[in-house]
């Protein structure tokens, strides 16, 4: 299974774009990159996922490099409520598509 | 209109007791999961279950058993509780075992074994 590497923590000023990097150099051709976040004392929340192309939804944008060995999650206008642990996950290839979770990045949005 | 709900939210019990955590999803999803999040905050899959198949993480002690009375429910029963079972347990569901479908998580159950 492909592993991911994320910085343990990051700060971002409120209103600025938060850019969260993730390395997944061993990703296989049919594995997707998923991003989830976990706000303190809550269950994880799905943000976005992608395979090859860049993706955007109402929450964030996902930029995947052409070689697919790394990606960046972008929160365009971070708010205090975006303070959370952000997990980058490469989905395991099996019939149940289990998610293998790492330590994530603790993102702190500062006023 | 909560999508994935769990009860109880907090559970404090003594070693050796047997307890259950309930999970319900009203999304019509086919697959449900149980995760354990320990004090170091790592989320580890315990079980995944759909109408046809139960997948068990081999590191999970057999004191833990999932029970699914119907498609919308996956309860977690724990026998002979130990101190190391203290953690937050999350239930999740997913529409179908396809590459594109995301998981929806419940709010978690904080289990404390004394």
mmCIF file with all atom_site columns, C-alpha atoms in Angstrom:
data_model
loop_
_atom_site.group_PDB
_atom_site.id
_atom_site.type_symbol
_atom_site.label_atom_id
_atom_site.label_alt_id
_atom_site.label_comp_id
_atom_site.label_asym_id
_atom_site.label_entity_id
_atom_site.label_seq_id
_atom_site.pdbx_PDB_ins_code
_atom_site.Cartn_x
_atom_site.Cartn_y
_atom_site.Cartn_z
_atom_site.occupancy
_atom_site.B_iso_or_equiv
_atom_site.pdbx_formal_charge
_atom_site.auth_seq_id
_atom_site.auth_comp_id
_atom_site.auth_asym_id
_atom_site.auth_atom_id
_atom_site.pdbx_PDB_model_num
ATOM 1   C CA . UNK A 1 1   ? 0.000   0.000   0.000   1.00 0.00 ? 1   UNK A CA 1
ATOM 2   C CA . UNK A 1 2   ? 1.186   3.445   -0.850  1.00 0.00 ? 2   UNK A CA 1
ATOM 3   C CA . UNK A 1 3   ? 2.296   5.516   2.116   1.00 0.00 ? 3   UNK A CA 1
ATOM 4   C CA . UNK A 1 4   ? 1.885   9.248   2.571   1.00 0.00 ? 4   UNK A CA 1
ATOM 5   C CA . UNK A 1 5   ? 4.115   11.821  4.228   1.00 0.00 ? 5   UNK A CA 1
ATOM 6   C CA . UNK A 1 6   ? 2.770   15.083  5.623   1.00 0.00 ? 6   UNK A CA 1
ATOM 7   C CA . UNK A 1 7   ? 4.286   17.815  7.778   1.00 0.00 ? 7   UNK A CA 1
ATOM 8   C CA . UNK A 1 8   ? 3.133   17.377  11.396  1.00 0.00 ? 8   UNK A CA 1
ATOM 9   C CA . UNK A 1 9   ? 1.891   20.941  11.738  1.00 0.00 ? 9   UNK A CA 1
ATOM 10  C CA . UNK A 1 10  ? 1.305   24.207  9.887   1.00 0.00 ? 10  UNK A CA 1
ATOM 11  C CA . UNK A 1 11  ? 0.024   27.678  10.648  1.00 0.00 ? 11  UNK A CA 1
ATOM 12  C CA . UNK A 1 12  ? -1.983  29.930  8.379   1.00 0.00 ? 12  UNK A CA 1
ATOM 13  C CA . UNK A 1 13  ? -3.429  33.398  8.830   1.00 0.00 ? 13  UNK A CA 1
ATOM 14  C CA . UNK A 1 14  ? -7.188  33.755  8.707   1.00 0.00 ? 14  UNK A CA 1
ATOM 15  C CA . UNK A 1 15  ? -8.387  34.790  5.252   1.00 0.00 ? 15  UNK A CA 1
ATOM 16  C CA . UNK A 1 16  ? -5.278  33.497  3.534   1.00 0.00 ? 16  UNK A CA 1
ATOM 17  C CA . UNK A 1 17  ? -5.009  30.381  1.416   1.00 0.00 ? 17  UNK A CA 1
ATOM 18  C CA . UNK A 1 18  ? -3.837  27.326  3.321   1.00 0.00 ? 18  UNK A CA 1
ATOM 19  C CA . UNK A 1 19  ? -1.676  24.976  1.240   1.00 0.00 ? 19  UNK A CA 1
ATOM 20  C CA . UNK A 1 20  ? -1.191  21.524  2.720   1.00 0.00 ? 20  UNK A CA 1
ATOM 21  C CA . UNK A 1 21  ? 1.381   19.294  1.021   1.00 0.00 ? 21  UNK A CA 1
ATOM 22  C CA . UNK A 1 22  ? 1.434   15.511  0.833   1.00 0.00 ? 22  UNK A CA 1
ATOM 23  C CA . UNK A 1 23  ? 4.017   13.143  -0.602  1.00 0.00 ? 23  UNK A CA 1
ATOM 24  C CA . UNK A 1 24  ? 2.942   9.753   -1.946  1.00 0.00 ? 24  UNK A CA 1
ATOM 25  C CA . UNK A 1 25  ? 5.869   8.671   -4.079  1.00 0.00 ? 25  UNK A CA 1
ATOM 26  C CA . UNK A 1 26  ? 4.879   4.985   -4.140  1.00 0.00 ? 26  UNK A CA 1
ATOM 27  C CA . UNK A 1 27  ? 1.351   5.564   -5.368  1.00 0.00 ? 27  UNK A CA 1
ATOM 28  C CA . UNK A 1 28  ? 0.083   3.087   -7.940  1.00 0.00 ? 28  UNK A CA 1
ATOM 29  C CA . UNK A 1 29  ? -1.648  3.968   -11.167 1.00 0.00 ? 29  UNK A CA 1
ATOM 30  C CA . UNK A 1 30  ? -5.185  3.208   -10.025 1.00 0.00 ? 30  UNK A CA 1
ATOM 31  C CA . UNK A 1 31  ? -4.929  4.544   -6.472  1.00 0.00 ? 31  UNK A CA 1
ATOM 32  C CA . UNK A 1 32  ? -6.785  7.700   -5.589  1.00 0.00 ? 32  UNK A CA 1
ATOM 33  C CA . UNK A 1 33  ? -5.625  10.484  -3.285  1.00 0.00 ? 33  UNK A CA 1
ATOM 34  C CA . UNK A 1 34  ? -8.171  11.330  -0.595  1.00 0.00 ? 34  UNK A CA 1
ATOM 35  C CA . UNK A 1 35  ? -8.235  14.196  1.863   1.00 0.00 ? 35  UNK A CA 1
ATOM 36  C CA . UNK A 1 36  ? -10.146 14.169  5.113   1.00 0.00 ? 36  UNK A CA 1
ATOM 37  C CA . UNK A 1 37  ? -10.037 16.410  8.126   1.00 0.00 ? 37  UNK A CA 1
ATOM 38  C CA . UNK A 1 38  ? -10.855 15.966  11.781  1.00 0.00 ? 38  UNK A CA 1
ATOM 39  C CA . UNK A 1 39  ? -11.922 18.929  13.824  1.00 0.00 ? 39  UNK A CA 1
ATOM 40  C CA . UNK A 1 40  ? -11.280 18.526  17.530  1.00 0.00 ? 40  UNK A CA 1
ATOM 41  C CA . UNK A 1 41  ? -13.608 15.998  19.199  1.00 0.00 ? 41  UNK A CA 1
ATOM 42  C CA . UNK A 1 42  ? -15.493 15.281  15.985  1.00 0.00 ? 42  UNK A CA 1
ATOM 43  C CA . UNK A 1 43  ? -15.515 12.458  13.460  1.00 0.00 ? 43  UNK A CA 1
ATOM 44  C CA . UNK A 1 44  ? -13.390 12.765  10.322  1.00 0.00 ? 44  UNK A CA 1
ATOM 45  C CA . UNK A 1 45  ? -14.952 14.664  7.451   1.00 0.00 ? 45  UNK A CA 1
ATOM 46  C CA . UNK A 1 46  ? -14.421 13.992  3.757   1.00 0.00 ? 46  UNK A CA 1
ATOM 47  C CA . UNK A 1 47  ? -12.988 16.939  1.817   1.00 0.00 ? 47  UNK A CA 1
ATOM 48  C CA . UNK A 1 48  ? -12.007 15.918  -1.690  1.00 0.00 ? 48  UNK A CA 1
ATOM 49  C CA . UNK A 1 49  ? -10.346 13.209  -3.752  1.00 0.00 ? 49  UNK A CA 1
ATOM 50  C CA . UNK A 1 50  ? -8.650  12.849  -7.123  1.00 0.00 ? 50  UNK A CA 1
ATOM 51  C CA . UNK A 1 51  ? -6.822  10.473  -9.421  1.00 0.00 ? 51  UNK A CA 1
ATOM 52  C CA . UNK A 1 52  ? -4.819  12.461  -11.956 1.00 0.00 ? 52  UNK A CA 1
ATOM 53  C CA . UNK A 1 53  ? -6.555  15.743  -12.685 1.00 0.00 ? 53  UNK A CA 1
ATOM 54  C CA . UNK A 1 54  ? -6.858  18.705  -10.374 1.00 0.00 ? 54  UNK A CA 1
ATOM 55  C CA . UNK A 1 55  ? -10.154 18.813  -8.545  1.00 0.00 ? 55  UNK A CA 1
ATOM 56  C CA . UNK A 1 56  ? -12.202 21.578  -6.932  1.00 0.00 ? 56  UNK A CA 1
ATOM 57  C CA . UNK A 1 57  ? -15.327 21.562  -4.823  1.00 0.00 ? 57  UNK A CA 1
ATOM 58  C CA . UNK A 1 58  ? -17.035 23.920  -2.400  1.00 0.00 ? 58  UNK A CA 1
ATOM 59  C CA . UNK A 1 59  ? -14.550 23.137  0.342   1.00 0.00 ? 59  UNK A CA 1
ATOM 60  C CA . UNK A 1 60  ? -11.154 22.973  -1.329  1.00 0.00 ? 60  UNK A CA 1
ATOM 61  C CA . UNK A 1 61  ? -8.980  22.381  -4.357  1.00 0.00 ? 61  UNK A CA 1
ATOM 62  C CA . UNK A 1 62  ? -6.688  19.426  -4.914  1.00 0.00 ? 62  UNK A CA 1
ATOM 63  C CA . UNK A 1 63  ? -3.592  19.803  -7.046  1.00 0.00 ? 63  UNK A CA 1
ATOM 64  C CA . UNK A 1 64  ? -1.878  16.564  -8.070  1.00 0.00 ? 64  UNK A CA 1
ATOM 65  C CA . UNK A 1 65  ? 1.528   16.675  -9.728  1.00 0.00 ? 65  UNK A CA 1
ATOM 66  C CA . UNK A 1 66  ? 1.888   15.185  -13.171 1.00 0.00 ? 66  UNK A CA 1
ATOM 67  C CA . UNK A 1 67  ? 3.935   12.250  -11.865 1.00 0.00 ? 67  UNK A CA 1
ATOM 68  C CA . UNK A 1 68  ? 1.335   11.795  -9.096  1.00 0.00 ? 68  UNK A CA 1
ATOM 69  C CA . UNK A 1 69  ? 4.025   11.526  -6.450  1.00 0.00 ? 69  UNK A CA 1
ATOM 70  C CA . UNK A 1 70  ? 2.732   14.472  -4.471  1.00 0.00 ? 70  UNK A CA 1
ATOM 71  C CA . UNK A 1 71  ? -0.346  16.611  -4.031  1.00 0.00 ? 71  UNK A CA 1
ATOM 72  C CA . UNK A 1 72  ? -1.457  19.824  -2.352  1.00 0.00 ? 72  UNK A CA 1
ATOM 73  C CA . UNK A 1 73  ? -4.759  20.569  -0.686  1.00 0.00 ? 73  UNK A CA 1
ATOM 74  C CA . UNK A 1 74  ? -5.715  24.217  -0.927  1.00 0.00 ? 74  UNK A CA 1
ATOM 75  C CA . UNK A 1 75  ? -8.228  25.921  1.332   1.00 0.00 ? 75  UNK A CA 1
ATOM 76  C CA . UNK A 1 76  ? -8.667  29.202  -0.568  1.00 0.00 ? 76  UNK A CA 1
ATOM 77  C CA . UNK A 1 77  ? -9.797  31.464  2.270   1.00 0.00 ? 77  UNK A CA 1
ATOM 78  C CA . UNK A 1 78  ? -9.058  29.811  5.588   1.00 0.00 ? 78  UNK A CA 1
ATOM 79  C CA . UNK A 1 79  ? -11.272 30.546  8.571   1.00 0.00 ? 79  UNK A CA 1
ATOM 80  C CA . UNK A 1 80  ? -10.818 29.767  12.242  1.00 0.00 ? 80  UNK A CA 1
ATOM 81  C CA . UNK A 1 81  ? -13.203 26.850  11.799  1.00 0.00 ? 81  UNK A CA 1
ATOM 82  C CA . UNK A 1 82  ? -10.744 25.225  9.428   1.00 0.00 ? 82  UNK A CA 1
ATOM 83  C CA . UNK A 1 83  ? -8.408  24.498  12.339  1.00 0.00 ? 83  UNK A CA 1
ATOM 84  C CA . UNK A 1 84  ? -8.176  20.713  12.284  1.00 0.00 ? 84  UNK A CA 1
ATOM 85  C CA . UNK A 1 85  ? -5.966  17.734  11.534  1.00 0.00 ? 85  UNK A CA 1
ATOM 86  C CA . UNK A 1 86  ? -5.851  17.104  7.792   1.00 0.00 ? 86  UNK A CA 1
ATOM 87  C CA . UNK A 1 87  ? -5.225  13.612  6.507   1.00 0.00 ? 87  UNK A CA 1
ATOM 88  C CA . UNK A 1 88  ? -3.898  12.722  3.089   1.00 0.00 ? 88  UNK A CA 1
ATOM 89  C CA . UNK A 1 89  ? -4.705  9.106   2.247   1.00 0.00 ? 89  UNK A CA 1
ATOM 90  C CA . UNK A 1 90  ? -3.979  6.908   -0.719  1.00 0.00 ? 90  UNK A CA 1
ATOM 91  C CA . UNK A 1 91  ? -6.713  4.356   -0.941  1.00 0.00 ? 91  UNK A CA 1
ATOM 92  C CA . UNK A 1 92  ? -5.701  0.779   -0.510  1.00 0.00 ? 92  UNK A CA 1
ATOM 93  C CA . UNK A 1 93  ? -6.472  -1.479  -3.415  1.00 0.00 ? 93  UNK A CA 1
ATOM 94  C CA . UNK A 1 94  ? -8.833  -4.171  -2.236  1.00 0.00 ? 94  UNK A CA 1
ATOM 95  C CA . UNK A 1 95  ? -12.483 -4.970  -2.511  1.00 0.00 ? 95  UNK A CA 1
ATOM 96  C CA . UNK A 1 96  ? -13.402 -2.935  0.538   1.00 0.00 ? 96  UNK A CA 1
ATOM 97  C CA . UNK A 1 97  ? -11.167 0.016   -0.299  1.00 0.00 ? 97  UNK A CA 1
ATOM 98  C CA . UNK A 1 98  ? -10.073 0.527   3.284   1.00 0.00 ? 98  UNK A CA 1
ATOM 99  C CA . UNK A 1 99  ? -8.497  3.830   4.207   1.00 0.00 ? 99  UNK A CA 1
ATOM 100 C CA . UNK A 1 100 ? -5.090  3.680   5.871   1.00 0.00 ? 100 UNK A CA 1
ATOM 101 C CA . UNK A 1 101 ? -4.668  6.745   8.083   1.00 0.00 ? 101 UNK A CA 1
ATOM 102 C CA . UNK A 1 102 ? -1.389  8.457   8.962   1.00 0.00 ? 102 UNK A CA 1
ATOM 103 C CA . UNK A 1 103 ? -0.665  11.152  11.516  1.00 0.00 ? 103 UNK A CA 1
ATOM 104 C CA . UNK A 1 104 ? -1.907  13.995  9.325   1.00 0.00 ? 104 UNK A CA 1
ATOM 105 C CA . UNK A 1 105 ? -1.083  17.697  9.492   1.00 0.00 ? 105 UNK A CA 1
ATOM 106 C CA . UNK A 1 106 ? -2.331  19.800  12.354  1.00 0.00 ? 106 UNK A CA 1
ATOM 107 C CA . UNK A 1 107 ? -3.421  23.049  10.690  1.00 0.00 ? 107 UNK A CA 1
ATOM 108 C CA . UNK A 1 108 ? -3.868  26.026  12.977  1.00 0.00 ? 108 UNK A CA 1
ATOM 109 C CA . UNK A 1 109 ? -5.609  29.091  11.569  1.00 0.00 ? 109 UNK A CA 1
ATOM 110 C CA . UNK A 1 110 ? -4.580  32.212  13.415  1.00 0.00 ? 110 UNK A CA 1
ATOM 111 C CA . UNK A 1 111 ? -6.611  35.434  13.633  1.00 0.00 ? 111 UNK A CA 1
ATOM 112 C CA . UNK B 2 1   ? -31.374 14.188  9.944   1.00 0.00 ? 1   UNK B CA 1
ATOM 113 C CA . UNK B 2 2   ? -27.990 13.003  11.198  1.00 0.00 ? 2   UNK B CA 1
ATOM 114 C CA . UNK B 2 3   ? -26.286 10.839  8.584   1.00 0.00 ? 3   UNK B CA 1
ATOM 115 C CA . UNK B 2 4   ? -24.271 8.529   10.845  1.00 0.00 ? 4   UNK B CA 1
ATOM 116 C CA . UNK B 2 5   ? -25.129 8.415   14.515  1.00 0.00 ? 5   UNK B CA 1
ATOM 117 C CA . UNK B 2 6   ? -23.556 6.596   17.433  1.00 0.00 ? 6   UNK B CA 1
ATOM 118 C CA . UNK B 2 7   ? -24.698 5.900   20.967  1.00 0.00 ? 7   UNK B CA 1
ATOM 119 C CA . UNK B 2 8   ? -23.557 6.477   23.566  1.00 0.00 ? 8   UNK B CA 1
ATOM 120 C CA . UNK B 2 9   ? -21.262 9.458   23.063  1.00 0.00 ? 9   UNK B CA 1
ATOM 121 C CA . UNK B 2 10  ? -19.410 8.696   26.295  1.00 0.00 ? 10  UNK B CA 1
ATOM 122 C CA . UNK B 2 11  ? -19.039 5.338   28.017  1.00 0.00 ? 11  UNK B CA 1
ATOM 123 C CA . UNK B 2 12  ? -17.233 4.799   31.296  1.00 0.00 ? 12  UNK B CA 1
ATOM 124 C CA . UNK B 2 13  ? -17.026 1.263   32.592  1.00 0.00 ? 13  UNK B CA 1
ATOM 125 C CA . UNK B 2 14  ? -14.888 -1.065  34.641  1.00 0.00 ? 14  UNK B CA 1
ATOM 126 C CA . UNK B 2 15  ? -12.473 -3.722  33.520  1.00 0.00 ? 15  UNK B CA 1
ATOM 127 C CA . UNK B 2 16  ? -14.056 -7.061  32.793  1.00 0.00 ? 16  UNK B CA 1
ATOM 128 C CA . UNK B 2 17  ? -17.440 -5.683  31.817  1.00 0.00 ? 17  UNK B CA 1
ATOM 129 C CA . UNK B 2 18  ? -19.194 -6.307  28.499  1.00 0.00 ? 18  UNK B CA 1
ATOM 130 C CA . UNK B 2 19  ? -20.479 -3.284  26.589  1.00 0.00 ? 19  UNK B CA 1
ATOM 131 C CA . UNK B 2 20  ? -21.967 -2.395  23.214  1.00 0.00 ? 20  UNK B CA 1
ATOM 132 C CA . UNK B 2 21  ? -21.763 0.689   21.041  1.00 0.00 ? 21  UNK B CA 1
ATOM 133 C CA . UNK B 2 22  ? -24.524 1.268   18.519  1.00 0.00 ? 22  UNK B CA 1
ATOM 134 C CA . UNK B 2 23  ? -24.204 2.794   15.076  1.00 0.00 ? 23  UNK B CA 1
ATOM 135 C CA . UNK B 2 24  ? -26.912 3.731   12.606  1.00 0.00 ? 24  UNK B CA 1
ATOM 136 C CA . UNK B 2 25  ? -26.731 5.334   9.179   1.00 0.00 ? 25  UNK B CA 1
ATOM 137 C CA . UNK B 2 26  ? -29.707 6.746   7.313   1.00 0.00 ? 26  UNK B CA 1
ATOM 138 C CA . UNK B 2 27  ? -27.869 7.221   4.027   1.00 0.00 ? 27  UNK B CA 1
ATOM 139 C CA . UNK B 2 28  ? -28.806 3.912   2.473   1.00 0.00 ? 28  UNK B CA 1
ATOM 140 C CA . UNK B 2 29  ? -25.133 2.974   2.293   1.00 0.00 ? 29  UNK B CA 1
ATOM 141 C CA . UNK B 2 30  ? -23.984 -0.560  1.651   1.00 0.00 ? 30  UNK B CA 1
ATOM 142 C CA . UNK B 2 31  ? -20.767 -0.692  3.652   1.00 0.00 ? 31  UNK B CA 1
ATOM 143 C CA . UNK B 2 32  ? -20.115 0.196   7.269   1.00 0.00 ? 32  UNK B CA 1
ATOM 144 C CA . UNK B 2 33  ? -16.936 0.390   9.319   1.00 0.00 ? 33  UNK B CA 1
ATOM 145 C CA . UNK B 2 34  ? -15.624 0.580   12.834  1.00 0.00 ? 34  UNK B CA 1
ATOM 146 C CA . UNK B 2 35  ? -12.435 2.506   13.603  1.00 0.00 ? 35  UNK B CA 1
ATOM 147 C CA . UNK B 2 36  ? -10.464 2.926   16.805  1.00 0.00 ? 36  UNK B CA 1
ATOM 148 C CA . UNK B 2 37  ? -8.616  6.164   17.554  1.00 0.00 ? 37  UNK B CA 1
ATOM 149 C CA . UNK B 2 38  ? -6.152  5.780   20.400  1.00 0.00 ? 38  UNK B CA 1
ATOM 150 C CA . UNK B 2 39  ? -4.478  8.385   22.576  1.00 0.00 ? 39  UNK B CA 1
ATOM 151 C CA . UNK B 2 40  ? -1.891  9.052   19.871  1.00 0.00 ? 40  UNK B CA 1
ATOM 152 C CA . UNK B 2 41  ? -4.749  9.991   17.544  1.00 0.00 ? 41  UNK B CA 1
ATOM 153 C CA . UNK B 2 42  ? -4.065  7.333   14.928  1.00 0.00 ? 42  UNK B CA 1
ATOM 154 C CA . UNK B 2 43  ? -7.214  6.015   13.283  1.00 0.00 ? 43  UNK B CA 1
ATOM 155 C CA . UNK B 2 44  ? -7.121  2.259   12.754  1.00 0.00 ? 44  UNK B CA 1
ATOM 156 C CA . UNK B 2 45  ? -9.669  0.215   10.870  1.00 0.00 ? 45  UNK B CA 1
ATOM 157 C CA . UNK B 2 46  ? -11.208 -2.548  12.939  1.00 0.00 ? 46  UNK B CA 1
ATOM 158 C CA . UNK B 2 47  ? -13.931 -3.950  10.733  1.00 0.00 ? 47  UNK B CA 1
ATOM 159 C CA . UNK B 2 48  ? -15.601 -3.336  7.434   1.00 0.00 ? 48  UNK B CA 1
ATOM 160 C CA . UNK B 2 49  ? -18.935 -4.923  6.653   1.00 0.00 ? 49  UNK B CA 1
ATOM 161 C CA . UNK B 2 50  ? -21.443 -5.004  3.859   1.00 0.00 ? 50  UNK B CA 1
ATOM 162 C CA . UNK B 2 51  ? -24.347 -7.265  3.087   1.00 0.00 ? 51  UNK B CA 1
ATOM 163 C CA . UNK B 2 52  ? -22.087 -9.973  1.884   1.00 0.00 ? 52  UNK B CA 1
ATOM 164 C CA . UNK B 2 53  ? -18.788 -9.777  3.628   1.00 0.00 ? 53  UNK B CA 1
ATOM 165 C CA . UNK B 2 54  ? -17.221 -9.067  6.987   1.00 0.00 ? 54  UNK B CA 1
ATOM 166 C CA . UNK B 2 55  ? -13.581 -8.088  6.892   1.00 0.00 ? 55  UNK B CA 1
ATOM 167 C CA . UNK B 2 56  ? -11.790 -8.239  10.199  1.00 0.00 ? 56  UNK B CA 1
ATOM 168 C CA . UNK B 2 57  ? -8.498  -6.556  10.987  1.00 0.00 ? 57  UNK B CA 1
ATOM 169 C CA . UNK B 2 58  ? -6.382  -9.398  12.270  1.00 0.00 ? 58  UNK B CA 1
ATOM 170 C CA . UNK B 2 59  ? -4.917  -7.280  15.033  1.00 0.00 ? 59  UNK B CA 1
ATOM 171 C CA . UNK B 2 60  ? -8.343  -6.812  16.622  1.00 0.00 ? 60  UNK B CA 1
ATOM 172 C CA . UNK B 2 61  ? -8.849  -9.140  19.613  1.00 0.00 ? 61  UNK B CA 1
ATOM 173 C CA . UNK B 2 62  ? -11.736 -11.566 19.317  1.00 0.00 ? 62  UNK B CA 1
ATOM 174 C CA . UNK B 2 63  ? -13.300 -9.851  22.335  1.00 0.00 ? 63  UNK B CA 1
ATOM 175 C CA . UNK B 2 64  ? -14.541 -7.337  19.775  1.00 0.00 ? 64  UNK B CA 1
ATOM 176 C CA . UNK B 2 65  ? -17.422 -8.463  17.596  1.00 0.00 ? 65  UNK B CA 1
ATOM 177 C CA . UNK B 2 66  ? -19.481 -6.486  15.104  1.00 0.00 ? 66  UNK B CA 1
ATOM 178 C CA . UNK B 2 67  ? -23.167 -7.244  14.853  1.00 0.00 ? 67  UNK B CA 1
ATOM 179 C CA . UNK B 2 68  ? -25.363 -6.056  12.016  1.00 0.00 ? 68  UNK B CA 1
ATOM 180 C CA . UNK B 2 69  ? -29.103 -6.555  12.592  1.00 0.00 ? 69  UNK B CA 1
ATOM 181 C CA . UNK B 2 70  ? -29.829 -4.868  9.269   1.00 0.00 ? 70  UNK B CA 1
ATOM 182 C CA . UNK B 2 71  ? -28.189 -2.831  6.541   1.00 0.00 ? 71  UNK B CA 1
ATOM 183 C CA . UNK B 2 72  ? -28.528 0.451   8.442   1.00 0.00 ? 72  UNK B CA 1
ATOM 184 C CA . UNK B 2 73  ? -26.925 -0.718  11.671  1.00 0.00 ? 73  UNK B CA 1
ATOM 185 C CA . UNK B 2 74  ? -23.533 -2.012  12.698  1.00 0.00 ? 74  UNK B CA 1
ATOM 186 C CA . UNK B 2 75  ? -23.076 -2.376  16.427  1.00 0.00 ? 75  UNK B CA 1
ATOM 187 C CA . UNK B 2 76  ? -19.822 -3.109  18.207  1.00 0.00 ? 76  UNK B CA 1
ATOM 188 C CA . UNK B 2 77  ? -19.874 -5.493  21.129  1.00 0.00 ? 77  UNK B CA 1
ATOM 189 C CA . UNK B 2 78  ? -16.876 -5.736  23.420  1.00 0.00 ? 78  UNK B CA 1
ATOM 190 C CA . UNK B 2 79  ? -16.400 -8.529  25.955  1.00 0.00 ? 79  UNK B CA 1
ATOM 191 C CA . UNK B 2 80  ? -14.163 -8.494  29.005  1.00 0.00 ? 80  UNK B CA 1
ATOM 192 C CA . UNK B 2 81  ? -13.083 -4.891  28.636  1.00 0.00 ? 81  UNK B CA 1
ATOM 193 C CA . UNK B 2 82  ? -9.442  -4.045  29.315  1.00 0.00 ? 82  UNK B CA 1
ATOM 194 C CA . UNK B 2 83  ? -7.692  -0.789  30.146  1.00 0.00 ? 83  UNK B CA 1
ATOM 195 C CA . UNK B 2 84  ? -6.132  -0.731  26.674  1.00 0.00 ? 84  UNK B CA 1
ATOM 196 C CA . UNK B 2 85  ? -9.552  -0.606  25.090  1.00 0.00 ? 85  UNK B CA 1
ATOM 197 C CA . UNK B 2 86  ? -9.910  2.992   26.205  1.00 0.00 ? 86  UNK B CA 1
ATOM 198 C CA . UNK B 2 87  ? -10.133 5.046   23.022  1.00 0.00 ? 87  UNK B CA 1
ATOM 199 C CA . UNK B 2 88  ? -12.548 6.858   20.774  1.00 0.00 ? 88  UNK B CA 1
ATOM 200 C CA . UNK B 2 89  ? -14.460 4.536   18.474  1.00 0.00 ? 89  UNK B CA 1
ATOM 201 C CA . UNK B 2 90  ? -15.837 5.831   15.188  1.00 0.00 ? 90  UNK B CA 1
ATOM 202 C CA . UNK B 2 91  ? -18.426 4.272   12.973  1.00 0.00 ? 91  UNK B CA 1
ATOM 203 C CA . UNK B 2 92  ? -18.454 5.136   9.256   1.00 0.00 ? 92  UNK B CA 1
ATOM 204 C CA . UNK B 2 93  ? -20.402 4.208   6.158   1.00 0.00 ? 93  UNK B CA 1
ATOM 205 C CA . UNK B 2 94  ? -19.883 4.295   2.398   1.00 0.00 ? 94  UNK B CA 1
ATOM 206 C CA . UNK B 2 95  ? -22.278 3.986   -0.472  1.00 0.00 ? 95  UNK B CA 1
ATOM 207 C CA . UNK B 2 96  ? -20.658 1.093   -2.311  1.00 0.00 ? 96  UNK B CA 1
ATOM 208 C CA . UNK B 2 97  ? -17.229 -0.456  -2.686  1.00 0.00 ? 97  UNK B CA 1
ATOM 209 C CA . UNK B 2 98  ? -16.248 1.735   -5.586  1.00 0.00 ? 98  UNK B CA 1
ATOM 210 C CA . UNK B 2 99  ? -13.184 3.844   -6.036  1.00 0.00 ? 99  UNK B CA 1
ATOM 211 C CA . UNK B 2 100 ? -15.018 7.131   -5.950  1.00 0.00 ? 100 UNK B CA 1
ATOM 212 C CA . UNK B 2 101 ? -17.194 6.918   -2.895  1.00 0.00 ? 101 UNK B CA 1
ATOM 213 C CA . UNK B 2 102 ? -16.183 8.669   0.301   1.00 0.00 ? 102 UNK B CA 1
ATOM 214 C CA . UNK B 2 103 ? -16.789 7.595   3.881   1.00 0.00 ? 103 UNK B CA 1
ATOM 215 C CA . UNK B 2 104 ? -19.112 9.381   6.271   1.00 0.00 ? 104 UNK B CA 1
ATOM 216 C CA . UNK B 2 105 ? -18.196 9.244   9.937   1.00 0.00 ? 105 UNK B CA 1
ATOM 217 C CA . UNK B 2 106 ? -20.217 9.324   13.094  1.00 0.00 ? 106 UNK B CA 1
ATOM 218 C CA . UNK B 2 107 ? -19.390 11.659  15.986  1.00 0.00 ? 107 UNK B CA 1
ATOM 219 C CA . UNK B 2 108 ? -17.494 9.004   17.916  1.00 0.00 ? 108 UNK B CA 1
ATOM 220 C CA . UNK B 2 109 ? -17.891 7.196   21.224  1.00 0.00 ? 109 UNK B CA 1
ATOM 221 C CA . UNK B 2 110 ? -15.319 7.909   23.887  1.00 0.00 ? 110 UNK B CA 1
ATOM 222 C CA . UNK B 2 111 ? -14.793 4.703   25.867  1.00 0.00 ? 111 UNK B CA 1
ATOM 223 C CA . UNK B 2 112 ? -12.993 4.885   29.192  1.00 0.00 ? 112 UNK B CA 1
ATOM 224 C CA . UNK B 2 113 ? -12.171 1.662   30.993  1.00 0.00 ? 113 UNK B CA 1
ATOM 225 C CA . UNK B 2 114 ? -11.221 2.025   34.658  1.00 0.00 ? 114 UNK B CA 1
#
